[in-house]
Amino acid sequence: KVQTDSGVETIQSGSISENNWKMTGNANTDSTTNFLGTTDNQPLILKTNNTERLHLSTNGKVLINNPSPAEDSIQVSIAGDTQIDGDLVVTGTVDPIAIFMVPQNNAPSTVKEGMIYYDNSSKSLNVYNGTVWKEMSSAPVVARAYRSTDTTITTGTPLKINFDSESFDPTNSFSNGKFTAPVSGYYRISSSAEMDIANSDRYAQLTLKKNGSDIIAQGLWYQSYVFNSDCDILTMVEDLVYLEQSDYIEIFIYKNTNGSVVLAGGSALTYISINLVK
């Protein structure tokens, strides 16, 4: 024993008792009598920088960075992000309020059967089936747009119709008068237009194009009625088209006269509607 200003201090001499936990580890232990913990009704707490980090409660709950008691059904509570590099094996029920998946612009490069990711481009949930990625769910790919105002056409060459107003477009696939496929698949495309032509012996034509150059389908304008040498003509073009993701569709018109004609605007007159069939 050593007398100090604060009192008498005891200095341990000789060998360290085998009942003490060593900084270099212990041997010949018996878990029934040798353990790190408490023998009374008190939790076991580990701290760093004098701040509680791990809390093992008296009823066996493990709280990490969260000293507050967890709900009765929760055995482990972690406050903050958790990263698991290995497997997460769940034999019970996964019961979250919601699962958040970080949106990805590209599919994961390292894949494994059963892997799931959220595609930020197509707004869809995708699963890897061991061979390819398959879409599980997505926003419905449907769209409808129309020309909002009358347009005077003077040229005799094909001219793209600028569908400048949208009836609906949940996948935000319309821009600058064209539809861009958010996912690959078969699309039903229908377009209609109405034009006022001064003479009934003249005609015009609708053309459906893919990627600005590939002509997919054409439709002939048909005279609907004639009054005082004027005629309003209405036509539709429709087809089932396969589009790869990012392929785009546009509608062009061509008239066989050099005179000015009016392409009628309005939701029910000059429009295009699109839906993904498969």
XYZ file of N, CA and C in Angstrom:
834
model
N 0.849 -1.184 0.000
C 0.000 0.000 0.000
C 0.884 1.232 0.000
N 0.433 2.305 -0.669
C 1.213 3.526 -0.795
C 0.359 4.678 -0.305
N 0.929 5.490 0.547
C 0.222 6.665 1.043
C 0.421 7.818 0.045
N -0.698 8.392 -0.404
C -0.644 9.547 -1.301
C -1.448 10.680 -0.704
N -1.439 11.841 -1.393
C -2.208 12.981 -0.890
C -3.702 12.683 -0.854
N -4.132 11.797 -1.732
C -5.561 11.504 -1.784
C -5.963 10.321 -0.913
N -4.985 9.669 -0.318
C -5.294 8.542 0.551
C -4.354 7.397 0.313
N -4.794 6.235 0.732
C -3.969 5.042 0.619
C -4.332 4.312 -0.671
N -3.337 4.022 -1.502
C -3.540 3.307 -2.751
C -2.932 1.915 -2.649
N -3.619 0.941 -3.299
C -3.123 -0.431 -3.268
C -2.482 -0.758 -4.601
N -1.303 -1.281 -4.578
C -0.595 -1.697 -5.778
C -0.590 -3.218 -5.827
N -1.127 -3.794 -6.924
C -1.156 -5.248 -7.078
C 0.235 -5.754 -7.445
N 0.691 -6.722 -6.768
C 1.993 -7.302 -7.064
C 1.827 -8.786 -7.314
N 2.841 -9.391 -7.910
C 2.790 -10.813 -8.196
C 1.969 -11.072 -9.444
N 1.508 -12.302 -9.626
C 0.755 -12.687 -10.827
C -0.654 -12.118 -10.787
N -1.183 -11.862 -12.017
C -2.539 -11.344 -12.132
C -3.519 -12.483 -11.894
N -4.576 -12.207 -11.163
C -5.572 -13.236 -10.869
C -6.212 -13.736 -12.156
N -6.461 -15.028 -12.213
C -7.100 -15.598 -13.392
C -8.549 -15.152 -13.516
N -9.101 -14.500 -12.498
C -10.465 -13.991 -12.563
C -10.554 -12.666 -13.304
N -9.413 -12.086 -13.634
C -9.404 -10.814 -14.341
C -9.336 -11.058 -15.853
N -9.969 -10.154 -16.616
C -9.866 -10.210 -18.086
C -8.588 -9.507 -18.503
N -7.805 -10.198 -19.302
C -6.522 -9.666 -19.715
C -6.641 -8.897 -21.023
N -5.758 -7.918 -21.186
C -5.723 -7.146 -22.424
C -5.217 -7.994 -23.583
N -4.529 -9.070 -23.294
C -3.993 -9.934 -24.344
C -4.824 -11.190 -24.538
N -5.962 -11.279 -23.866
C -6.834 -12.430 -24.038
C -6.717 -13.425 -22.902
N -7.749 -14.256 -22.708
C -7.794 -15.235 -21.623
C -7.862 -16.651 -22.178
N -7.388 -17.579 -21.370
C -7.446 -18.997 -21.739
C -8.095 -19.788 -20.610
N -8.469 -21.028 -20.933
C -9.076 -21.927 -19.943
C -10.321 -21.318 -19.299
N -11.146 -20.677 -20.116
C -12.359 -20.051 -19.583
C -13.528 -21.022 -19.627
N -14.496 -20.756 -18.772
C -15.745 -21.512 -18.700
C -16.869 -20.490 -18.785
N -17.664 -20.555 -19.875
C -18.663 -19.525 -20.116
C -19.730 -19.458 -19.035
N -19.836 -20.499 -18.213
C -20.840 -20.450 -17.139
C -20.391 -19.552 -15.997
N -19.095 -19.413 -15.851
C -18.575 -18.589 -14.751
C -17.693 -17.448 -15.226
N -17.134 -17.546 -16.448
C -16.270 -16.491 -16.980
C -16.995 -15.789 -18.123
N -17.285 -14.537 -17.949
C -18.016 -13.794 -18.976
C -17.841 -12.301 -18.757
N -18.128 -11.549 -19.786
C -18.101 -10.095 -19.716
C -19.547 -9.619 -19.585
N -19.895 -9.049 -18.472
C -21.279 -8.638 -18.287
C -21.598 -8.322 -16.850
N -22.872 -8.381 -16.515
C -23.341 -8.031 -15.176
C -24.061 -9.222 -14.555
N -24.043 -9.273 -13.229
C -24.778 -10.306 -12.501
C -25.990 -9.730 -11.782
N -26.165 -8.441 -11.866
C -27.366 -7.817 -11.299
C -28.248 -7.323 -12.443
N -29.369 -6.712 -12.139
C -30.340 -6.276 -13.140
C -29.927 -4.919 -13.736
N -28.746 -4.906 -14.353
C -28.221 -3.697 -14.964
C -27.738 -4.027 -16.381
N -27.871 -3.069 -17.316
C -27.415 -3.333 -18.695
C -25.898 -3.306 -18.788
N -25.392 -3.867 -19.894
C -23.973 -3.786 -20.208
C -23.809 -2.710 -21.267
N -22.942 -1.738 -20.987
C -22.792 -0.585 -21.882
C -21.334 -0.454 -22.292
N -21.126 -0.270 -23.608
C -19.786 0.010 -24.135
C -19.763 1.442 -24.651
N -18.689 2.160 -24.358
C -18.584 3.565 -24.747
C -17.286 3.822 -25.487
N -17.299 4.848 -26.337
C -16.086 5.443 -26.880
C -16.223 6.951 -26.715
N -15.108 7.591 -26.409
C -15.111 9.040 -26.172
C -16.183 9.424 -25.150
N -16.352 8.514 -24.176
C -17.309 8.699 -23.085
C -18.759 8.841 -23.577
N -19.022 8.274 -24.750
C -20.380 8.302 -25.304
C -20.847 6.878 -25.544
N -22.040 6.581 -25.108
C -22.569 5.226 -25.251
C -22.707 4.851 -26.720
N -22.142 3.697 -27.116
C -22.218 3.206 -28.486
C -23.016 1.913 -28.587
N -22.826 1.019 -27.603
C -23.552 -0.247 -27.632
C -24.180 -0.480 -26.271
N -25.450 -0.862 -26.287
C -26.226 -1.028 -25.070
C -26.882 -2.406 -25.117
N -26.447 -3.296 -24.228
C -27.072 -4.604 -24.099
C -27.981 -4.545 -22.876
N -29.296 -4.521 -23.130
C -30.252 -4.310 -22.048
C -30.396 -5.552 -21.179
N -31.057 -5.395 -20.057
C -31.219 -6.503 -19.123
C -32.114 -7.609 -19.690
N -32.941 -7.286 -20.677
C -33.793 -8.321 -21.281
C -33.252 -8.813 -22.621
N -31.973 -8.509 -22.916
C -31.311 -9.096 -24.079
C -31.394 -8.296 -25.353
N -31.987 -7.123 -25.346
C -32.052 -6.306 -26.557
C -30.703 -5.629 -26.794
N -30.326 -5.536 -28.084
C -29.067 -4.907 -28.471
C -29.380 -3.579 -29.144
N -28.877 -2.499 -28.565
C -29.118 -1.162 -29.098
C -27.771 -0.563 -29.495
N -27.647 -0.173 -30.776
C -26.401 0.409 -31.271
C -26.646 1.868 -31.634
N -25.868 2.742 -30.995
C -26.049 4.197 -31.171
C -27.469 4.629 -30.835
N -28.113 3.882 -29.970
C -29.513 4.165 -29.651
C -29.791 3.680 -28.227
N -29.541 4.495 -27.220
C -29.725 4.064 -25.833
C -31.184 3.952 -25.402
N -32.102 4.472 -26.215
C -33.512 4.428 -25.834
C -34.053 3.015 -25.984
N -34.935 2.572 -25.107
C -35.500 1.221 -25.204
C -36.205 0.997 -26.537
N -36.017 -0.187 -27.120
C -36.681 -0.528 -28.374
C -38.068 -1.082 -28.090
N -38.908 -1.155 -29.147
C -40.212 -1.765 -28.998
C -40.065 -3.216 -28.579
N -41.117 -3.772 -27.967
C -41.036 -5.121 -27.414
C -40.621 -6.163 -28.446
N -41.112 -6.012 -29.708
C -40.836 -7.025 -30.721
C -39.474 -6.841 -31.383
N -38.811 -5.738 -31.112
C -37.529 -5.449 -31.752
C -36.394 -5.871 -30.825
N -35.572 -6.795 -31.313
C -34.460 -7.285 -30.511
C -33.168 -6.508 -30.768
N -32.994 -6.001 -31.988
C -31.805 -5.231 -32.336
C -32.248 -3.916 -32.961
N -31.775 -2.813 -32.437
C -32.123 -1.491 -32.960
C -30.832 -0.733 -33.254
N -30.697 -0.282 -34.513
C -29.501 0.439 -34.934
C -29.918 1.818 -35.419
N -29.351 2.852 -34.841
C -29.622 4.218 -35.273
C -28.523 4.635 -36.248
N -28.918 4.886 -37.522
C -27.939 5.266 -38.534
C -27.879 4.240 -39.649
N -27.109 4.535 -40.682
C -26.984 3.645 -41.833
C -26.241 2.365 -41.436
N -26.639 1.278 -42.086
C -26.012 -0.015 -41.823
C -25.593 -0.638 -43.146
N -24.348 -1.013 -43.274
C -23.836 -1.651 -44.484
C -23.522 -3.104 -44.187
N -24.040 -4.003 -45.044
C -23.793 -5.432 -44.899
C -23.089 -5.907 -46.163
N -21.844 -6.325 -46.036
C -21.084 -6.787 -47.189
C -21.339 -8.260 -47.493
N -21.785 -9.000 -46.491
C -22.075 -10.413 -46.694
C -23.563 -10.642 -46.881
N -24.000 -11.864 -46.652
C -25.407 -12.215 -46.818
C -26.223 -11.743 -45.617
N -27.428 -11.296 -45.886
C -28.405 -11.001 -44.844
C -29.451 -12.108 -44.901
N -29.441 -12.987 -43.923
C -30.335 -14.135 -43.903
C -31.491 -13.836 -42.959
N -32.704 -13.867 -43.479
C -33.897 -13.585 -42.692
C -34.791 -14.814 -42.725
N -35.004 -15.428 -41.561
C -35.885 -16.599 -41.492
C -37.288 -16.222 -41.051
N -37.437 -14.997 -40.553
C -38.754 -14.528 -40.150
C -39.367 -13.665 -41.226
N -40.207 -12.714 -40.821
C -40.923 -11.837 -41.745
C -40.245 -10.479 -41.812
N -40.001 -10.005 -43.023
C -39.502 -8.649 -43.218
C -40.712 -7.721 -43.207
N -40.752 -6.812 -42.247
C -41.960 -6.008 -42.037
C -41.620 -4.520 -41.973
N -41.134 -3.955 -43.090
C -40.812 -2.523 -43.079
C -42.038 -1.680 -43.414
N -41.991 -0.425 -43.054
C -43.028 0.506 -43.499
C -42.879 0.737 -44.994
N -41.650 0.881 -45.444
C -41.365 1.037 -46.874
C -39.914 0.649 -47.107
N -39.636 0.147 -48.304
C -38.271 -0.182 -48.686
C -37.801 0.854 -49.696
N -36.697 1.503 -49.390
C -36.149 2.505 -50.308
C -34.969 1.908 -51.039
N -35.045 1.923 -52.380
C -33.940 1.456 -53.211
C -33.344 2.657 -53.930
N -32.053 2.836 -53.824
C -31.390 3.986 -54.444
C -31.517 3.876 -55.962
N -32.139 4.853 -56.650
C -32.305 4.782 -58.104
C -30.967 4.667 -58.827
N -30.923 3.782 -59.827
C -29.711 3.558 -60.607
C -29.958 3.927 -62.070
N -28.997 4.623 -62.680
C -29.110 4.963 -64.094
C -28.704 3.797 -64.998
N -27.963 2.834 -64.444
C -27.553 1.655 -65.195
C -27.731 0.422 -64.324
N -27.957 -0.714 -64.982
C -28.088 -1.967 -64.246
C -26.762 -2.307 -63.567
N -26.792 -2.969 -62.413
C -25.551 -3.370 -61.750
C -24.682 -4.221 -62.667
N -23.385 -4.001 -62.634
C -22.472 -4.735 -63.512
C -22.189 -6.139 -62.990
N -22.174 -6.310 -61.684
C -22.003 -7.626 -61.082
C -23.374 -8.147 -60.689
N -23.807 -9.222 -61.328
C -25.192 -9.667 -61.149
C -25.243 -11.069 -60.561
N -26.384 -11.371 -59.947
C -26.652 -12.673 -59.374
C -28.138 -12.927 -59.469
N -28.527 -14.147 -59.762
C -29.937 -14.481 -59.925
C -30.727 -14.083 -58.677
N -31.846 -13.399 -58.911
C -32.679 -12.927 -57.810
C -32.391 -11.499 -57.390
N -31.350 -10.862 -57.957
C -31.007 -9.482 -57.622
C -32.083 -8.526 -58.141
N -32.372 -7.480 -57.376
C -33.399 -6.499 -57.728
C -32.777 -5.103 -57.677
N -33.144 -4.255 -58.648
C -32.720 -2.854 -58.592
C -33.795 -1.970 -59.227
N -33.766 -0.665 -58.872
C -34.715 0.296 -59.416
C -34.042 1.108 -60.507
N -34.608 1.061 -61.727
C -34.055 1.764 -62.875
C -34.615 3.184 -62.918
N -33.719 4.159 -62.808
C -34.150 5.549 -62.755
C -34.625 6.061 -64.104
N -34.186 5.450 -65.207
C -34.587 5.906 -66.535
C -36.002 5.455 -66.876
N -36.276 4.172 -66.669
C -37.603 3.635 -67.006
C -38.576 3.708 -65.849
N -38.081 4.157 -64.656
C -38.917 4.228 -63.453
C -39.543 2.874 -63.162
N -38.718 1.833 -63.167
C -39.237 0.484 -63.008
C -38.371 -0.318 -62.048
N -38.986 -1.342 -61.456
C -38.298 -2.281 -60.598
C -37.942 -3.505 -61.441
N -36.686 -3.932 -61.387
C -36.205 -4.987 -62.277
C -35.550 -6.105 -61.477
N -35.717 -7.358 -61.946
C -35.121 -8.513 -61.290
C -34.280 -9.283 -62.304
N -33.135 -9.801 -61.846
C -32.261 -10.588 -62.718
C -32.642 -12.060 -62.570
N -33.054 -12.693 -63.681
C -33.553 -14.069 -63.645
C -32.468 -15.117 -63.907
N -31.236 -14.688 -63.880
C -30.135 -15.595 -64.144
C -29.576 -15.453 -65.543
N -30.359 -14.798 -66.426
C -29.927 -14.589 -67.812
C -30.004 -13.125 -68.202
N -31.158 -12.496 -67.961
C -31.374 -11.095 -68.322
C -32.138 -10.405 -67.207
N -32.138 -9.076 -67.285
C -32.953 -8.284 -66.377
C -34.383 -8.238 -66.912
N -35.358 -8.488 -66.035
C -36.769 -8.441 -66.409
C -37.477 -7.415 -65.545
N -38.301 -6.595 -66.209
C -39.041 -5.568 -65.498
C -40.131 -6.201 -64.640
N -40.170 -5.803 -63.364
C -41.191 -6.317 -62.449
C -42.416 -5.413 -62.416
N -42.173 -4.122 -62.345
C -43.274 -3.161 -62.290
C -42.752 -1.807 -62.723
N -43.632 -0.991 -63.226
C -43.236 0.347 -63.657
C -44.478 1.204 -63.774
N -44.254 2.493 -63.957
C -45.379 3.369 -64.247
C -45.946 2.987 -65.613
N -47.268 3.078 -65.805
C -47.839 2.682 -67.100
C -47.288 3.546 -68.232
N -46.861 2.882 -69.309
C -46.336 3.623 -70.456
C -47.502 3.913 -71.391
N -48.158 4.997 -71.142
C -49.226 5.503 -72.001
C -48.994 6.999 -72.163
N -49.381 7.516 -73.305
C -49.178 8.941 -73.548
C -50.135 9.422 -74.629
N -50.529 10.670 -74.524
C -51.360 11.303 -75.550
C -50.994 12.775 -75.595
N -50.760 13.270 -76.811
C -50.419 14.680 -76.999
C -51.149 15.196 -78.234
N -51.265 16.523 -78.348
C -51.987 17.113 -79.472
C -51.396 18.469 -79.822
N -51.747 18.922 -81.024
C -51.372 20.259 -81.473
C -52.424 21.215 -80.946
N -52.010 22.207 -80.157
C -52.972 23.052 -79.453
C -53.585 24.147 -80.326
N -52.876 24.614 -81.350
C -53.365 25.735 -82.168
C -53.293 25.377 -83.647
N -54.052 26.142 -84.464
C -53.977 25.959 -85.914
C -52.573 26.302 -86.408
N -52.154 25.593 -87.457
C -50.828 25.812 -88.035
C -50.961 25.972 -89.538
N -50.469 27.088 -90.071
C -50.474 27.300 -91.516
C -49.252 26.644 -92.128
N -49.497 25.788 -93.117
C -48.411 25.048 -93.753
C -48.264 25.535 -95.197
N -47.074 25.959 -95.550
C -46.832 26.471 -96.902
C -45.913 25.563 -97.703
N -45.112 24.776 -97.040
C -44.131 23.962 -97.752
C -44.779 22.736 -98.380
N -44.171 22.249 -99.443
C -44.645 21.035 -100.088
C -43.808 19.832 -99.719
N -42.902 19.993 -98.765
C -42.060 18.886 -98.305
C -42.585 18.377 -96.961
N -42.260 17.147 -96.596
C -42.731 16.609 -95.318
C -42.344 17.505 -94.147
N -43.281 17.735 -93.271
C -43.082 18.624 -92.133
C -43.526 17.910 -90.859
N -42.684 17.957 -89.838
C -43.035 17.292 -88.579
C -44.139 18.064 -87.859
N -45.128 17.337 -87.339
C -46.170 17.951 -86.527
C -45.635 18.111 -85.107
N -45.689 19.315 -84.624
C -45.226 19.582 -83.269
C -46.406 19.451 -82.303
N -46.511 18.282 -81.657
C -47.533 18.090 -80.634
C -47.054 18.796 -79.370
N -47.603 19.961 -79.113
C -47.054 20.830 -78.073
C -47.812 20.780 -76.752
N -48.895 20.009 -76.684
C -49.660 19.910 -75.440
C -49.910 18.434 -75.132
N -49.928 18.111 -73.863
C -50.087 16.714 -73.454
C -51.431 16.512 -72.752
N -52.133 15.456 -73.143
C -53.330 15.056 -72.417
C -52.928 14.281 -71.174
N -51.965 13.390 -71.312
C -51.378 12.671 -70.180
C -50.058 12.059 -70.634
N -49.137 11.925 -69.692
C -47.817 11.379 -69.993
C -47.132 11.025 -68.677
N -47.555 9.931 -68.005
C -47.029 9.624 -66.674
C -45.539 9.306 -66.642
N -44.967 8.863 -67.755
C -43.539 8.543 -67.780
C -42.689 9.679 -68.346
N -43.309 10.842 -68.586
C -42.577 12.006 -69.120
C -41.790 11.652 -70.382
N -42.489 11.003 -71.326
C -41.835 10.506 -72.536
C -41.976 11.446 -73.728
N -42.816 12.486 -73.621
C -42.980 13.446 -74.705
C -42.090 14.650 -74.469
N -41.406 15.085 -75.518
C -40.597 16.292 -75.458
C -40.361 16.790 -76.872
N -40.539 18.081 -77.083
C -40.296 18.701 -78.391
C -41.074 18.008 -79.507
N -42.300 17.620 -79.206
C -43.170 17.054 -80.223
C -42.910 15.612 -80.576
N -42.039 14.928 -79.842
C -41.761 13.533 -80.156
C -41.864 12.677 -78.903
N -42.162 11.397 -79.125
C -42.273 10.429 -78.047
C -41.019 9.562 -78.035
N -40.374 9.448 -76.865
C -39.189 8.617 -76.703
C -39.537 7.443 -75.791
N -39.276 6.230 -76.268
C -39.645 5.033 -75.522
C -38.841 4.934 -74.227
N -39.509 4.879 -73.064
C -38.770 4.742 -71.795
C -38.265 3.326 -71.568
N -38.918 2.326 -72.196
C -38.491 0.929 -72.096
C -38.669 0.272 -73.455
N -37.976 -0.822 -73.688
C -38.126 -1.567 -74.939
C -39.430 -2.350 -74.925
N -40.097 -2.425 -76.080
C -41.335 -3.181 -76.150
C -42.124 -2.853 -77.397
N -43.331 -3.435 -77.479
C -44.228 -3.221 -78.618
C -45.232 -2.129 -78.265
N -45.277 -1.094 -79.085
C -46.114 0.070 -78.821
C -47.202 0.201 -79.893
N -48.426 0.449 -79.440
C -49.514 0.790 -80.349
C -49.527 2.303 -80.504
N -49.375 2.767 -81.758
C -49.282 4.196 -82.042
C -50.402 4.588 -82.989
N -51.185 5.577 -82.600
C -52.277 6.091 -83.426
C -52.169 7.602 -83.502
N -52.372 8.144 -84.714
C -52.322 9.587 -84.886
C -53.407 10.022 -85.855
N -53.995 11.171 -85.584
C -55.048 11.723 -86.430
C -54.785 13.204 -86.635
N -55.206 13.707 -87.785
C -55.030 15.128 -88.076
C -56.145 15.600 -88.993
N -56.483 16.862 -88.865
C -57.491 17.466 -89.736
C -56.888 18.701 -90.406
N -57.183 18.845 -91.737
C -56.608 19.951 -92.504
C -57.669 20.562 -93.404
N -57.588 21.846 -93.537
C -58.495 22.596 -94.430
C -57.745 22.885 -95.725
N -58.222 22.277 -96.844
C -57.598 22.482 -98.151
C -58.615 23.139 -99.075
N -58.153 24.114 -99.863
C -59.071 24.933 -100.655
C -59.753 24.149 -101.771
N -59.110 23.145 -102.331
C -59.690 22.397 -103.444
C -59.771 20.918 -103.099
N -60.874 20.307 -103.482
C -61.120 18.935 -103.079
C -60.282 17.919 -103.850
N -59.602 18.343 -104.931
C -58.818 17.387 -105.698
C -57.385 17.292 -105.203
N -57.111 17.896 -104.086
C -55.777 17.830 -103.523
C -55.787 16.983 -102.248
N -54.638 16.476 -101.908
C -54.577 15.581 -100.759
C -53.284 15.826 -99.995
N -53.221 15.193 -98.829
C -52.001 15.217 -98.026
C -51.872 13.859 -97.350
N -50.742 13.636 -96.703
C -50.454 12.311 -96.176
C -49.760 12.406 -94.823
N -50.133 11.499 -93.912
C -49.461 11.362 -92.622
C -48.407 10.255 -92.718
N -47.258 10.483 -92.096
C -46.195 9.491 -92.083
C -45.677 9.323 -90.661
N -45.571 8.069 -90.226
C -45.024 7.748 -88.913
C -43.565 7.359 -89.093
N -42.687 8.075 -88.403
C -41.252 7.809 -88.530
C -40.645 7.443 -87.182
N -39.655 6.552 -87.257
C -38.889 6.175 -86.068
C -37.469 6.706 -86.206
N -37.008 7.351 -85.145
C -35.635 7.881 -85.088
C -35.339 8.862 -86.212
N -36.371 9.579 -86.669
C -36.197 10.670 -87.614
C -36.121 10.296 -89.069
N -35.914 8.997 -89.383
C -35.719 8.645 -90.790
C -36.473 7.389 -91.212
N -36.599 6.413 -90.342
C -37.237 5.154 -90.718
C -38.745 5.330 -90.840
N -39.269 5.176 -92.056
C -40.708 5.281 -92.275
C -41.365 3.975 -91.844
N -42.252 4.062 -90.866
C -42.911 2.879 -90.333
C -44.265 2.659 -90.992
N -45.036 3.727 -91.142
C -46.378 3.594 -91.732
C -46.789 4.929 -92.326
N -47.704 4.864 -93.330
C -48.244 6.064 -93.950
C -49.762 5.935 -94.058
N -50.425 7.082 -94.012
C -51.876 7.100 -94.153
C -52.277 8.164 -95.160
N -53.312 7.912 -95.949
C -53.788 8.865 -96.962
C -54.887 9.741 -96.381
N -54.853 11.029 -96.737
C -55.921 11.940 -96.322
C -57.163 11.653 -97.168
N -58.303 11.661 -96.536
C -59.566 11.438 -97.237
C -60.472 12.646 -97.057
N -61.120 13.049 -98.124
C -62.033 14.188 -98.068
C -63.270 13.819 -97.262
N -63.635 14.690 -96.306
C -64.806 14.400 -95.495
C -66.044 15.159 -95.969
N -65.857 16.396 -96.386
C -66.968 17.116 -96.999
C -66.418 18.309 -97.782
N -67.222 18.795 -98.739
C -66.837 19.935 -99.562
C -67.913 20.996 -99.456
N -67.498 22.247 -99.247
C -68.448 23.350 -99.173
C -67.789 24.582 -99.765
N -68.394 25.109 -100.875
C -67.851 26.300 -101.549
C -66.375 26.093 -101.924
N -66.114 24.937 -102.512
C -64.774 24.589 -103.013
C -63.750 24.367 -101.905
N -64.203 24.441 -100.632
C -63.292 24.134 -99.523
C -63.585 22.726 -99.018
N -62.563 22.067 -98.531
C -62.806 20.737 -97.960
C -61.970 20.560 -96.710
N -62.561 19.900 -95.733
C -61.837 19.492 -94.539
C -61.560 18.007 -94.678
N -60.309 17.638 -94.522
C -59.957 16.243 -94.686
C -59.347 15.716 -93.392
N -59.681 14.483 -93.092
C -59.288 13.873 -91.831
C -58.698 12.503 -92.118
N -57.609 12.163 -91.453
C -57.023 10.840 -91.631
C -56.369 10.374 -90.351
N -56.068 9.093 -90.305
C -55.348 8.504 -89.185
C -54.268 7.581 -89.728
N -53.217 7.448 -88.965
C -52.216 6.436 -89.243
C -52.038 5.646 -87.953
N -51.970 4.336 -88.071
C -51.898 3.494 -86.877
C -51.051 2.261 -87.187
N -50.261 1.852 -86.185
C -49.450 0.664 -86.379
C -48.950 0.171 -85.023
N -48.489 -1.087 -85.017
C -47.832 -1.676 -83.862
C -46.338 -1.683 -84.151
N -45.572 -1.003 -83.322
C -44.155 -0.774 -83.604
C -43.308 -1.260 -82.436
N -42.230 -1.968 -82.751
C -41.285 -2.347 -81.701
C -40.253 -1.232 -81.549
N -40.074 -0.763 -80.331
C -39.114 0.290 -80.041
C -38.141 -0.176 -78.977
N -36.871 0.034 -79.246
C -35.878 -0.149 -78.207
C -35.932 1.066 -77.278
N -35.463 0.887 -76.053
C -35.391 2.023 -75.145
C -34.585 3.150 -75.788
N -35.127 4.358 -75.750
C -34.549 5.589 -76.314
C -34.846 5.777 -77.796
N -35.462 4.790 -78.501
C -35.987 5.054 -79.841
C -37.099 6.093 -79.726
N -37.285 6.901 -80.769
C -38.338 7.915 -80.681
C -39.215 7.909 -81.926
N -40.427 8.395 -81.735
C -41.452 8.420 -82.765
C -41.866 9.861 -83.050
N -42.042 10.171 -84.370
C -42.527 11.481 -84.799
C -43.548 11.271 -85.917
N -44.441 12.239 -86.063
C -45.439 12.216 -87.134
C -45.170 13.377 -88.085
N -45.100 13.060 -89.395
C -44.868 14.074 -90.425
C -46.101 14.161 -91.329
N -46.299 15.339 -91.940
C -47.366 15.511 -92.925
C -46.759 15.962 -94.244
N -47.427 15.550 -95.331
C -47.024 15.977 -96.672
C -48.286 16.315 -97.456
N -48.282 17.457 -98.167
C -49.422 17.854 -98.986
C -48.962 18.018 -100.438
N -49.866 17.773 -101.371
C -49.483 17.807 -102.786
C -49.810 19.151 -103.431
N -49.783 20.197 -102.646
C -50.052 21.527 -103.180
C -49.053 22.508 -102.609
N -48.717 23.519 -103.413
C -47.799 24.552 -102.935
C -48.510 25.674 -102.208
N -49.841 25.671 -102.265
C -50.586 26.715 -101.592
C -50.618 26.510 -100.089
N -51.048 27.544 -99.383
C -51.133 27.470 -97.929
C -52.360 26.660 -97.512
N -52.173 25.813 -96.541
C -53.281 25.059 -95.951
C -53.177 25.190 -94.435
N -54.274 24.881 -93.757
C -54.327 25.026 -92.303
C -54.466 23.655 -91.662
N -53.513 23.317 -90.811
C -53.612 22.125 -89.985
C -54.351 22.526 -88.720
N -55.495 21.904 -88.483
C -56.359 22.307 -87.375
C -55.781 21.873 -86.041
N -55.778 22.794 -85.099
C -55.338 22.471 -83.750
C -56.514 22.065 -82.880
N -56.223 21.402 -81.807
C -57.262 20.975 -80.875
C -57.067 19.534 -80.450
N -57.456 19.226 -79.215
C -57.236 17.900 -78.653
C -57.930 16.799 -79.435
N -59.098 17.104 -80.056
C -59.852 16.081 -80.764
C -59.556 16.048 -82.255
N -58.686 16.936 -82.756
C -58.484 17.055 -84.197
C -57.114 16.551 -84.652
N -56.057 17.066 -84.052
C -54.704 16.680 -84.455
C -53.962 16.186 -83.219
N -53.792 14.865 -83.122
C -53.256 14.280 -81.889
C -52.506 12.988 -82.188
N -51.838 12.491 -81.181
C -51.170 11.195 -81.228
C -51.374 10.519 -79.875
N -51.663 9.232 -79.886
C -51.801 8.465 -78.654
C -50.947 7.219 -78.745
N -50.355 6.847 -77.629
C -49.373 5.743 -77.589
C -49.581 4.937 -76.321
N -49.500 3.608 -76.456
C -49.480 2.774 -75.262
C -48.617 1.543 -75.494
N -47.945 1.121 -74.430
C -47.088 -0.063 -74.484
C -47.977 -1.302 -74.379
N -47.923 -2.156 -75.399
C -48.742 -3.370 -75.420
C -48.035 -4.502 -74.686
N -46.724 -4.665 -74.951
C -45.981 -5.754 -74.330
C -44.488 -5.430 -74.344
